[in-house]
Structures are given as C-alpha cells and as structure tokens.
JSON list of C-alpha atoms in Angstrom, two decimals:
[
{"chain": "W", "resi": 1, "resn": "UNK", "atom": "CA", "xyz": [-12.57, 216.68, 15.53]},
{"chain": "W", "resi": 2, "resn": "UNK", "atom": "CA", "xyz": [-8.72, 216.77, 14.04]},
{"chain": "W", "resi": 3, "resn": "UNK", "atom": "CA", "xyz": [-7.45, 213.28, 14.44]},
{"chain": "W", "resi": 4, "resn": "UNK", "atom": "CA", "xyz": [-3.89, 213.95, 15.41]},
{"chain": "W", "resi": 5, "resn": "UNK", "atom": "CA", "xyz": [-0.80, 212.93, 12.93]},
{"chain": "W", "resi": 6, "resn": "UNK", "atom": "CA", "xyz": [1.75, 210.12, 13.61]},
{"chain": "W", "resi": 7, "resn": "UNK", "atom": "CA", "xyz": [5.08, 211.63, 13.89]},
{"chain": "W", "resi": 8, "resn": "UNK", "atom": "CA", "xyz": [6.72, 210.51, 10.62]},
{"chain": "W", "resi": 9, "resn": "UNK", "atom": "CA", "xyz": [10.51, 209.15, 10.29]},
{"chain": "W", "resi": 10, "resn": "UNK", "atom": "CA", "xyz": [12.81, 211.70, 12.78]},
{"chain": "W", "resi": 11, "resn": "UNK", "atom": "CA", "xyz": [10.56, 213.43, 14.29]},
{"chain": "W", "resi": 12, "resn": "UNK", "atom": "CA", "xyz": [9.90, 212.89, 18.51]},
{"chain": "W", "resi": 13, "resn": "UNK", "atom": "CA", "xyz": [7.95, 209.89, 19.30]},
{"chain": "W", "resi": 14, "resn": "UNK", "atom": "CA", "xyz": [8.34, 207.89, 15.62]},
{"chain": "W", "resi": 15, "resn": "UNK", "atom": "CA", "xyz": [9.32, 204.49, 16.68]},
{"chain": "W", "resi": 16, "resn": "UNK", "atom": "CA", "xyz": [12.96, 205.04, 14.80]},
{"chain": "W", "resi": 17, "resn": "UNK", "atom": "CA", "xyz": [13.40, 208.01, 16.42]},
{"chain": "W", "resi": 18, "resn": "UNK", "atom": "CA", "xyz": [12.89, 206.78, 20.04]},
{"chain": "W", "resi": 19, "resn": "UNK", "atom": "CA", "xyz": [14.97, 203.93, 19.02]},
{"chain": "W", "resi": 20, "resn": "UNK", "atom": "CA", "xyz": [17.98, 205.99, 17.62]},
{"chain": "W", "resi": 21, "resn": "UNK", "atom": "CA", "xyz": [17.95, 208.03, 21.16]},
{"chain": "W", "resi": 22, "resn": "UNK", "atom": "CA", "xyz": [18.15, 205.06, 22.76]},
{"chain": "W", "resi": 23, "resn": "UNK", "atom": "CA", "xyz": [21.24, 204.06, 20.93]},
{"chain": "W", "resi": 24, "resn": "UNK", "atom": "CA", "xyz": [22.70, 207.72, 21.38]},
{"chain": "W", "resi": 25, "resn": "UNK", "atom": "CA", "xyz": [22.17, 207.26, 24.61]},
{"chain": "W", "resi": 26, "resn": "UNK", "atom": "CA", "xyz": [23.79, 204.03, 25.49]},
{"chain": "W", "resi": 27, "resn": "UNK", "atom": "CA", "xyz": [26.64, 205.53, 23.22]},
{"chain": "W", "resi": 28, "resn": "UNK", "atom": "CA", "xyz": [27.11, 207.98, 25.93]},
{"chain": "W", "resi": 29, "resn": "UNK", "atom": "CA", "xyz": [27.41, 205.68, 28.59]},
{"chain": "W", "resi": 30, "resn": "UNK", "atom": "CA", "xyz": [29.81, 203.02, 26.44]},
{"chain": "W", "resi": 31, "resn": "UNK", "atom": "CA", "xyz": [32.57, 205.06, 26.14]},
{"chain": "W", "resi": 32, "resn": "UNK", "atom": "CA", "xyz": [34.70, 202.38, 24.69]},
{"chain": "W", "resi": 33, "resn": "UNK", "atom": "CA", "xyz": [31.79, 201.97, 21.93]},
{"chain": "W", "resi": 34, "resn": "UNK", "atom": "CA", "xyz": [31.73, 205.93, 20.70]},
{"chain": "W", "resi": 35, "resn": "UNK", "atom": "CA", "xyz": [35.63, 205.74, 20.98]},
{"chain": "W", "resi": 36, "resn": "UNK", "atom": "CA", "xyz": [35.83, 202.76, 18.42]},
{"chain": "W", "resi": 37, "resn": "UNK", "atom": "CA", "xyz": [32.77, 204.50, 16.19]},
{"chain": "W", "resi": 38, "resn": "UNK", "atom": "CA", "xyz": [35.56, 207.65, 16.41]},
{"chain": "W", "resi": 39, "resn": "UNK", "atom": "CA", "xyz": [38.85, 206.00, 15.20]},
{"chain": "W", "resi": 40, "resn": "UNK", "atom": "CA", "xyz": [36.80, 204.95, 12.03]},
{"chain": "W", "resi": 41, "resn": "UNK", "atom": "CA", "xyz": [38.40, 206.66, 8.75]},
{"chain": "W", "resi": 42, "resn": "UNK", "atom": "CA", "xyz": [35.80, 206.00, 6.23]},
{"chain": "W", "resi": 43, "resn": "UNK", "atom": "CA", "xyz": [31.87, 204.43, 6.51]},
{"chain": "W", "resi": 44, "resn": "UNK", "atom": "CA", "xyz": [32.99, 200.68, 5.32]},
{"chain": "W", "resi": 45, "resn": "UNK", "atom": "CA", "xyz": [35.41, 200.93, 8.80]},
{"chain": "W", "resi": 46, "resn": "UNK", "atom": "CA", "xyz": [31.96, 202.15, 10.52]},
{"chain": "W", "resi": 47, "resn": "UNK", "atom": "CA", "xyz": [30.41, 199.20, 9.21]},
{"chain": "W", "resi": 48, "resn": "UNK", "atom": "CA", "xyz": [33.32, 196.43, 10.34]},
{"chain": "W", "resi": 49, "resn": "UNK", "atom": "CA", "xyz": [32.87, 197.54, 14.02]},
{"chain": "W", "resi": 50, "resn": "UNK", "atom": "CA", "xyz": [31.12, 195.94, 17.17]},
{"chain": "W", "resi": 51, "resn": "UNK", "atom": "CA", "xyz": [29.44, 198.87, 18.07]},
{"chain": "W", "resi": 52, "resn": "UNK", "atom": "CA", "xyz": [27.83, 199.47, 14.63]},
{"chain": "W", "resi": 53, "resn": "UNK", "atom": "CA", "xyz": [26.57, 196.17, 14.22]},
{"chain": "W", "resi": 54, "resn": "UNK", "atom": "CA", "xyz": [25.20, 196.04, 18.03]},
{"chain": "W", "resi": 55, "resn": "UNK", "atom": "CA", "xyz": [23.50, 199.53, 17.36]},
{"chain": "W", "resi": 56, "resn": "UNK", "atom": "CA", "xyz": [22.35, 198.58, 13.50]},
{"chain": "W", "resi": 57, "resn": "UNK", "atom": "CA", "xyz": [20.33, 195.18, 14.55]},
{"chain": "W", "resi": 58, "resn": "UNK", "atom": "CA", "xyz": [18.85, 197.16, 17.11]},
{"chain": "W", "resi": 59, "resn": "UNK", "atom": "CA", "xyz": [17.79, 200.05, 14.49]},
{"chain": "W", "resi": 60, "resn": "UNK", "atom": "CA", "xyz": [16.98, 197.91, 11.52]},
{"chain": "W", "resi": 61, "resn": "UNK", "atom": "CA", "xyz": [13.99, 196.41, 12.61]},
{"chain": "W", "resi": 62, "resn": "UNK", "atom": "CA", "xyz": [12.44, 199.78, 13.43]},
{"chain": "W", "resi": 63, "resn": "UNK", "atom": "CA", "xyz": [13.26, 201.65, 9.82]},
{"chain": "W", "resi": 64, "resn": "UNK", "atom": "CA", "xyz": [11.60, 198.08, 8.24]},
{"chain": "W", "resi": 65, "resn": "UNK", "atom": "CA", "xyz": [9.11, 197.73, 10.24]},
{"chain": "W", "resi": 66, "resn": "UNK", "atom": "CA", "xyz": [7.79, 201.50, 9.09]},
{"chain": "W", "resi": 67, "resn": "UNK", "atom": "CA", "xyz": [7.94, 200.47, 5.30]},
{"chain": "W", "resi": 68, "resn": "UNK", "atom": "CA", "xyz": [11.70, 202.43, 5.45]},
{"chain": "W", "resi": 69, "resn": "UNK", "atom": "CA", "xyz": [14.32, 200.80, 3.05]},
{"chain": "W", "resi": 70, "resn": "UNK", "atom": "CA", "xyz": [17.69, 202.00, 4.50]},
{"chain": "W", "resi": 71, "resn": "UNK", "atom": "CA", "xyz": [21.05, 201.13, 2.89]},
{"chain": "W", "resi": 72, "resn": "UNK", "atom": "CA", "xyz": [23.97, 200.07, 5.18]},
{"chain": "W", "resi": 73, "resn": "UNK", "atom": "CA", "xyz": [25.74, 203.53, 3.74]},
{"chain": "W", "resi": 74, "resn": "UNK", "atom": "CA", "xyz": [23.03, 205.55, 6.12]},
{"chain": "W", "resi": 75, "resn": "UNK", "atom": "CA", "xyz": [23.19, 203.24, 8.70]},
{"chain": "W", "resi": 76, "resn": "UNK", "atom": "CA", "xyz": [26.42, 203.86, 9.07]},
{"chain": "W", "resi": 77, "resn": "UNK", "atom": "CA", "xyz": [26.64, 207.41, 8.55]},
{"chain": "W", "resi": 78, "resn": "UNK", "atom": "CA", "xyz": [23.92, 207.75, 11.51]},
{"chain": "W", "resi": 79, "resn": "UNK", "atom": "CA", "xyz": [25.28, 205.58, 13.57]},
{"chain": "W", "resi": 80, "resn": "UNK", "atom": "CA", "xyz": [28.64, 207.15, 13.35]},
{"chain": "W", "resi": 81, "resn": "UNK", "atom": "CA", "xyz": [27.51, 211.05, 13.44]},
{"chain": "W", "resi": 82, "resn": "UNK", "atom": "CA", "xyz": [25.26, 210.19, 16.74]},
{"chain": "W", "resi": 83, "resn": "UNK", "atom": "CA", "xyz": [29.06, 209.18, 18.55]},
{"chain": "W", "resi": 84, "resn": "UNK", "atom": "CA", "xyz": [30.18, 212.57, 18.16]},
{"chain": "W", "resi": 85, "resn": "UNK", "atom": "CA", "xyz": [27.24, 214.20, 19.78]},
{"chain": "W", "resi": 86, "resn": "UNK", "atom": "CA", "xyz": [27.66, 214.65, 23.66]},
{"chain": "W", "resi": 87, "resn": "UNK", "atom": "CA", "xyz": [24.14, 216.92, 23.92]},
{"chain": "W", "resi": 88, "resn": "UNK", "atom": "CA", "xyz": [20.76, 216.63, 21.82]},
{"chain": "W", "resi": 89, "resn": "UNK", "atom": "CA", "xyz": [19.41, 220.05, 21.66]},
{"chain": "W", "resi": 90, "resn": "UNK", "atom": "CA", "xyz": [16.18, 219.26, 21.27]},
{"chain": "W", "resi": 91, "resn": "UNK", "atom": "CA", "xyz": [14.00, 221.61, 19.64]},
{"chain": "W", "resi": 92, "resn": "UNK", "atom": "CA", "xyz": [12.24, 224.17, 22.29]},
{"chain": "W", "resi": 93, "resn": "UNK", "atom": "CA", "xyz": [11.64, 227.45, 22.34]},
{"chain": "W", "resi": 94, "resn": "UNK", "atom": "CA", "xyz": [14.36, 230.52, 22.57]},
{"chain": "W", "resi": 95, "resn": "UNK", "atom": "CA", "xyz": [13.67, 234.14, 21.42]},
{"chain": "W", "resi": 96, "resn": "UNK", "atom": "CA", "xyz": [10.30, 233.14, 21.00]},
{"chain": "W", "resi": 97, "resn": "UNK", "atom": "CA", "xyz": [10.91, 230.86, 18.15]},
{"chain": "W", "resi": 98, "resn": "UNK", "atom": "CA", "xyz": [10.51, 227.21, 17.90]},
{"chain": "W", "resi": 99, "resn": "UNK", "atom": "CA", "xyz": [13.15, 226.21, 15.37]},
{"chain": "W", "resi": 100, "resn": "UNK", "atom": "CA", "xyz": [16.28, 227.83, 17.31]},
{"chain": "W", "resi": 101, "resn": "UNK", "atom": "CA", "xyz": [17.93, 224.71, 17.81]},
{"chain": "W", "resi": 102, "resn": "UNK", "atom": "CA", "xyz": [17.55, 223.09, 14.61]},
{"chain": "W", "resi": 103, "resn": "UNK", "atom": "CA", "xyz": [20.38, 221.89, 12.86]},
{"chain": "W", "resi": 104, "resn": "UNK", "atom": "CA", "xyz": [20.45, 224.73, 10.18]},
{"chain": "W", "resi": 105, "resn": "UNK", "atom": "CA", "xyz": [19.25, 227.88, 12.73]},
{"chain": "W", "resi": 106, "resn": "UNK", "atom": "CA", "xyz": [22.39, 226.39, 14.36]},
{"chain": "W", "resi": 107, "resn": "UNK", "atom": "CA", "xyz": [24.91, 227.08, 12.31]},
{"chain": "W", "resi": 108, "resn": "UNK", "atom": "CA", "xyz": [23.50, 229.97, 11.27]},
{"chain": "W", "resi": 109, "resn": "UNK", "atom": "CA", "xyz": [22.12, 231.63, 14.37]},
{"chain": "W", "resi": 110, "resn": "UNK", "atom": "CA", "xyz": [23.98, 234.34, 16.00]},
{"chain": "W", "resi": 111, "resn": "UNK", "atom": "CA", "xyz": [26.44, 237.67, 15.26]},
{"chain": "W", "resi": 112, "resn": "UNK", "atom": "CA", "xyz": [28.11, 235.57, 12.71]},
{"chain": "W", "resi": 113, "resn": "UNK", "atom": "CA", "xyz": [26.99, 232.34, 11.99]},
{"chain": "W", "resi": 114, "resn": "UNK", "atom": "CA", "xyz": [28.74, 229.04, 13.21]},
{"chain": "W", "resi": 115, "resn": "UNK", "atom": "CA", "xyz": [29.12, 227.56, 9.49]},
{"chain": "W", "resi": 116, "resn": "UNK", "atom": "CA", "xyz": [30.32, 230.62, 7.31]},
{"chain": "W", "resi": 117, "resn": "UNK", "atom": "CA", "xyz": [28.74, 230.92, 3.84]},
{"chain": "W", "resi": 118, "resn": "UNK", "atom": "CA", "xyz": [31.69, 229.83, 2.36]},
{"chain": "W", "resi": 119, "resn": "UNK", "atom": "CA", "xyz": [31.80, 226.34, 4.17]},
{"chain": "W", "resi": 120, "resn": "UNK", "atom": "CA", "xyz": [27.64, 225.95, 3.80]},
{"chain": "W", "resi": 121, "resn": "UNK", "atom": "CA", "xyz": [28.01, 226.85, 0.00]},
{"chain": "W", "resi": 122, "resn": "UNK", "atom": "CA", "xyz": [31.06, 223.73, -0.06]},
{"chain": "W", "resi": 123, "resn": "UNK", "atom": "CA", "xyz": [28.80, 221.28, 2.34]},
{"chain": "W", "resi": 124, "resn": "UNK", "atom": "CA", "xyz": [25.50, 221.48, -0.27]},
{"chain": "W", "resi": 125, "resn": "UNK", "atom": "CA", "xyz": [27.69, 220.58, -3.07]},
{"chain": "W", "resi": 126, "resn": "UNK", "atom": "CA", "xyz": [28.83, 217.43, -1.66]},
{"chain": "W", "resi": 127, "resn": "UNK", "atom": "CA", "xyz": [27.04, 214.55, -3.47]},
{"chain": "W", "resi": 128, "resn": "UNK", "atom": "CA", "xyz": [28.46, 211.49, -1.85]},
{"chain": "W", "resi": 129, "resn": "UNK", "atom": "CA", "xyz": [27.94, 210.01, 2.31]},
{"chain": "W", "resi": 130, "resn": "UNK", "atom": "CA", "xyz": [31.67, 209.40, 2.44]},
{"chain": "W", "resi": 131, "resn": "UNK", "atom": "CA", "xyz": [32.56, 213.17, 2.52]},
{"chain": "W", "resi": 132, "resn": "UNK", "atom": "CA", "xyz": [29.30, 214.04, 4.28]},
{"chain": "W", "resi": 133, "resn": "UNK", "atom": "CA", "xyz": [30.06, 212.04, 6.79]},
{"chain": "W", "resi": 134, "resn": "UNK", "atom": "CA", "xyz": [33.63, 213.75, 7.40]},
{"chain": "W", "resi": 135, "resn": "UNK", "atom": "CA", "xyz": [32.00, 217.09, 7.24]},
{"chain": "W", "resi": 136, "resn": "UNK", "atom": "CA", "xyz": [29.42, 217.00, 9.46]},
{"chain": "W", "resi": 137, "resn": "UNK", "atom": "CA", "xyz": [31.69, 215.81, 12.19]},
{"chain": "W", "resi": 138, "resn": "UNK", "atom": "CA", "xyz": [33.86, 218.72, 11.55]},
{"chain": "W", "resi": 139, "resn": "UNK", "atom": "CA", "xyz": [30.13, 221.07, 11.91]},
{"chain": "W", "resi": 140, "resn": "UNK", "atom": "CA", "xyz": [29.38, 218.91, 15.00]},
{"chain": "W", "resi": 141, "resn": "UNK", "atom": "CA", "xyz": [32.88, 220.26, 16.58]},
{"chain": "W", "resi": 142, "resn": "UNK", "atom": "CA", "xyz": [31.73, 223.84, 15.54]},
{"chain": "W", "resi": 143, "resn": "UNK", "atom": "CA", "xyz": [28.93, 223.62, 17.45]},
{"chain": "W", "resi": 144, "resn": "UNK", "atom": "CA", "xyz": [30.39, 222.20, 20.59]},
{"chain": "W", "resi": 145, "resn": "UNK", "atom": "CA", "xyz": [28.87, 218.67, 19.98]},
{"chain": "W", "resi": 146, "resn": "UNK", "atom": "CA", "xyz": [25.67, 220.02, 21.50]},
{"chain": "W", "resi": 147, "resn": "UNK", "atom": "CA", "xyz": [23.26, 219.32, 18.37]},
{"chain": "W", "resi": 148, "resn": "UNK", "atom": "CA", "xyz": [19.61, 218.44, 17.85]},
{"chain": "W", "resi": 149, "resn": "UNK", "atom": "CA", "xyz": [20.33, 214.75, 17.14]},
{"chain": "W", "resi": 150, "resn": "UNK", "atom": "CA", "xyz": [16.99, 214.05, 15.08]},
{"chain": "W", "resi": 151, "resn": "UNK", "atom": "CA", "xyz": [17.62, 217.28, 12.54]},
{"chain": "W", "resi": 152, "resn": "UNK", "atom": "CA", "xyz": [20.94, 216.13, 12.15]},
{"chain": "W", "resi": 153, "resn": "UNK", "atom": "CA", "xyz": [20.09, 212.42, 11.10]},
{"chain": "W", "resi": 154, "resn": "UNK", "atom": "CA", "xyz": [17.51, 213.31, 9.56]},
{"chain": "W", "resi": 155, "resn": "UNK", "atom": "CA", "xyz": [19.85, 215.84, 6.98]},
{"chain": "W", "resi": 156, "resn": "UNK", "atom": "CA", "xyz": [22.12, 212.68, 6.85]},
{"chain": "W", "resi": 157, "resn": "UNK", "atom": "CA", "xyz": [20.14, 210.33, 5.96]},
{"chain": "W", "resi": 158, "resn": "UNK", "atom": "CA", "xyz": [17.68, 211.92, 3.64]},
{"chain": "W", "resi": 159, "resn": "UNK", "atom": "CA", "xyz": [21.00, 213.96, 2.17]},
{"chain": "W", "resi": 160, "resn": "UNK", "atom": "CA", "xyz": [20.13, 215.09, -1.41]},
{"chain": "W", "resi": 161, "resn": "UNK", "atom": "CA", "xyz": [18.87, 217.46, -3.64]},
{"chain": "W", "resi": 162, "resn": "UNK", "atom": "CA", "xyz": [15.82, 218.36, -1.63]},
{"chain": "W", "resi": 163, "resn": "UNK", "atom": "CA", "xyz": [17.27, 217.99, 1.67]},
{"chain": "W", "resi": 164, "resn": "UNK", "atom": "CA", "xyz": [20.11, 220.68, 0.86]},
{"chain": "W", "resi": 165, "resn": "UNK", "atom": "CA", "xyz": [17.16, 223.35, -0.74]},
{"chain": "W", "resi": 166, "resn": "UNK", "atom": "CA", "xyz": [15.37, 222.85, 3.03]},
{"chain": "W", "resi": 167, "resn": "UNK", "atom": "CA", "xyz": [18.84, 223.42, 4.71]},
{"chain": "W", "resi": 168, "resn": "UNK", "atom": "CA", "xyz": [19.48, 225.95, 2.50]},
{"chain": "W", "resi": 169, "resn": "UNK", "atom": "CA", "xyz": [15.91, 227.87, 3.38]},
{"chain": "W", "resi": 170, "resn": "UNK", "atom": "CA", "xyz": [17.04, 227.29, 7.37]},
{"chain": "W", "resi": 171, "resn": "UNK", "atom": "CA", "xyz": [20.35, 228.83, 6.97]},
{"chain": "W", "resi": 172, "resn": "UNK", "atom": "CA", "xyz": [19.92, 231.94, 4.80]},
{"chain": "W", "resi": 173, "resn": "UNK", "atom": "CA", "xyz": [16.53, 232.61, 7.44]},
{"chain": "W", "resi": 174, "resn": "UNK", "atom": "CA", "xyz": [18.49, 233.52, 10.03]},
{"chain": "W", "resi": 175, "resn": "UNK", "atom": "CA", "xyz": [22.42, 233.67, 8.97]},
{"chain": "W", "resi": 176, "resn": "UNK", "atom": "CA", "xyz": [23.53, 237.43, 9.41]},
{"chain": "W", "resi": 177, "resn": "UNK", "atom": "CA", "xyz": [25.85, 237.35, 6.35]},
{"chain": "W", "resi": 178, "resn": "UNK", "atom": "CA", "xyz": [25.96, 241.45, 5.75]},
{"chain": "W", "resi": 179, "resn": "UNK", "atom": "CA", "xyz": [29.71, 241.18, 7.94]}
]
C-alpha cells in the first residue's frame, strides 16, 4: 500500500491553505476590509491596517504551527494580493490538462499570452516584495482578477531565484510567442 502525502504549504487541504481561503473569503464579503487593503501604497501601509492585522493573527498560527517561519514582508504581500482577487480559479481540468489555470499557464495561455514576454522577462528580474507586490496586482487586473489564489501566494511568498526558474518553465510551456 502507498500511504498518501500531506499536502505541503499551498497546496488544497494544507492547514495554511484552508486558512488563507478562509480569509479570501471573508475579504469578499467585507468590502470595507479589501477596500482599505486597496488604498495601501506600499507593504509597511499593508501592515498598519485593521484588516491586515485581523487576517495576520488569524494566519500566523497556522504557518507556525507547520514549522513555517514567515516574515511580516510576506504576510503582507499575501494578505494584500488575496484583496484584489474576486475569483480563485482553482486548478481543474480544461483541454485535457490539469495545470490550465495555474498562475503561469495563465498568463501565458491563449493566441497571445496575457503577460507578454517583455513584461514576464521585467517581473523575474524583480528582487525585492515591494515592487512584486505592485506588479502582481497590475497581472491580477490582466487576468480579470479571476486567479488561482494558492499558485499565486504561493509565487509571492516563496518569490526568488527558484520560484522565478518554475514560473519561467510554466510560461514558456505554453506561451505562443512566434507573433
């Protein structure tokens, strides 16, 4: 017999994941909550508000209680990127592939792919949470705000050199670039 695997950190049915769609969740129905995570400039304004520090003591627990050491930086980025997202689109299948709706088969599915080359090639060379943060709202508008949640987080908070070589592997899969 295969024993079968816990999900790990972001993936359906981890503890921190079920957690974070609750919070996404109740950030859909408190309006006045996303709209205050919205008017933030920068992450340390994320970090001054209500609604981060409501949704943060209910998250922190979770990531700690799993061994995860999170800084207040990807707290905040989460937090903040899950306000602009009005539909998770979860992860089923669509031309006969699993991975359609992943973050990176996102915005590069299709005749010509959400994210051009150009802007991917500018978004892996950002190095600090500050500017990822701005940028992935602006990829979150390109895709309607109808993102798979978990991917999404999971780029953010993870962001770094191996995180951009998998997102890179996603998007050159399936971007038609030959336009």
């Amino acid at each position: 017999m295969t024993e079968k695997k816990p999900p790990r950190l972001f993936e359906e049915g981890h503890p921190v994941s079920v957690a974070l769609l609750e919070c996404w969740e109740s950030l859909l129905q408190n309006k006045g909550d996303r709209a205050e995570l919205r008017r933030c400039k920068n992450l340390d304004d994320v970090q001054k508000t209500s609604a981060y520090q409501r949704n943060f003591w209910k998250l922190i627990d979770k990531f700690r209680q799993g061994g995860n050491s999170v800084s207040h930086e990807q707290m905040a980025t989460i937090i903040v990127l899950s306000a602009y997202v009005d539909e998770n689109k979860a992860a089923h299948e669509e031309s006969g592939e699993n991975k359609a709706d992943f973050f990176g088969y996102q915005i590069s599915c299709g005749e010509k792919p959400k994210l051009s080359e150009l802007r991917f090639r500018r978004l892996l060379k950002i190095n600090d949470r500050e500017k990822l943060f701005r940028f992935l709202i602006q990829v979150i508008r390109l895709l309607d705000k109808k993102v798979n949640l978990l991917d999404l987080l999971l780029i953010a908070y993870f962001w770094g050199d191996k995180t951009k070589t998998e997102l890179a592997y996603k998007y050159y899969e399936k971007a038609n670039l030959d336009n």
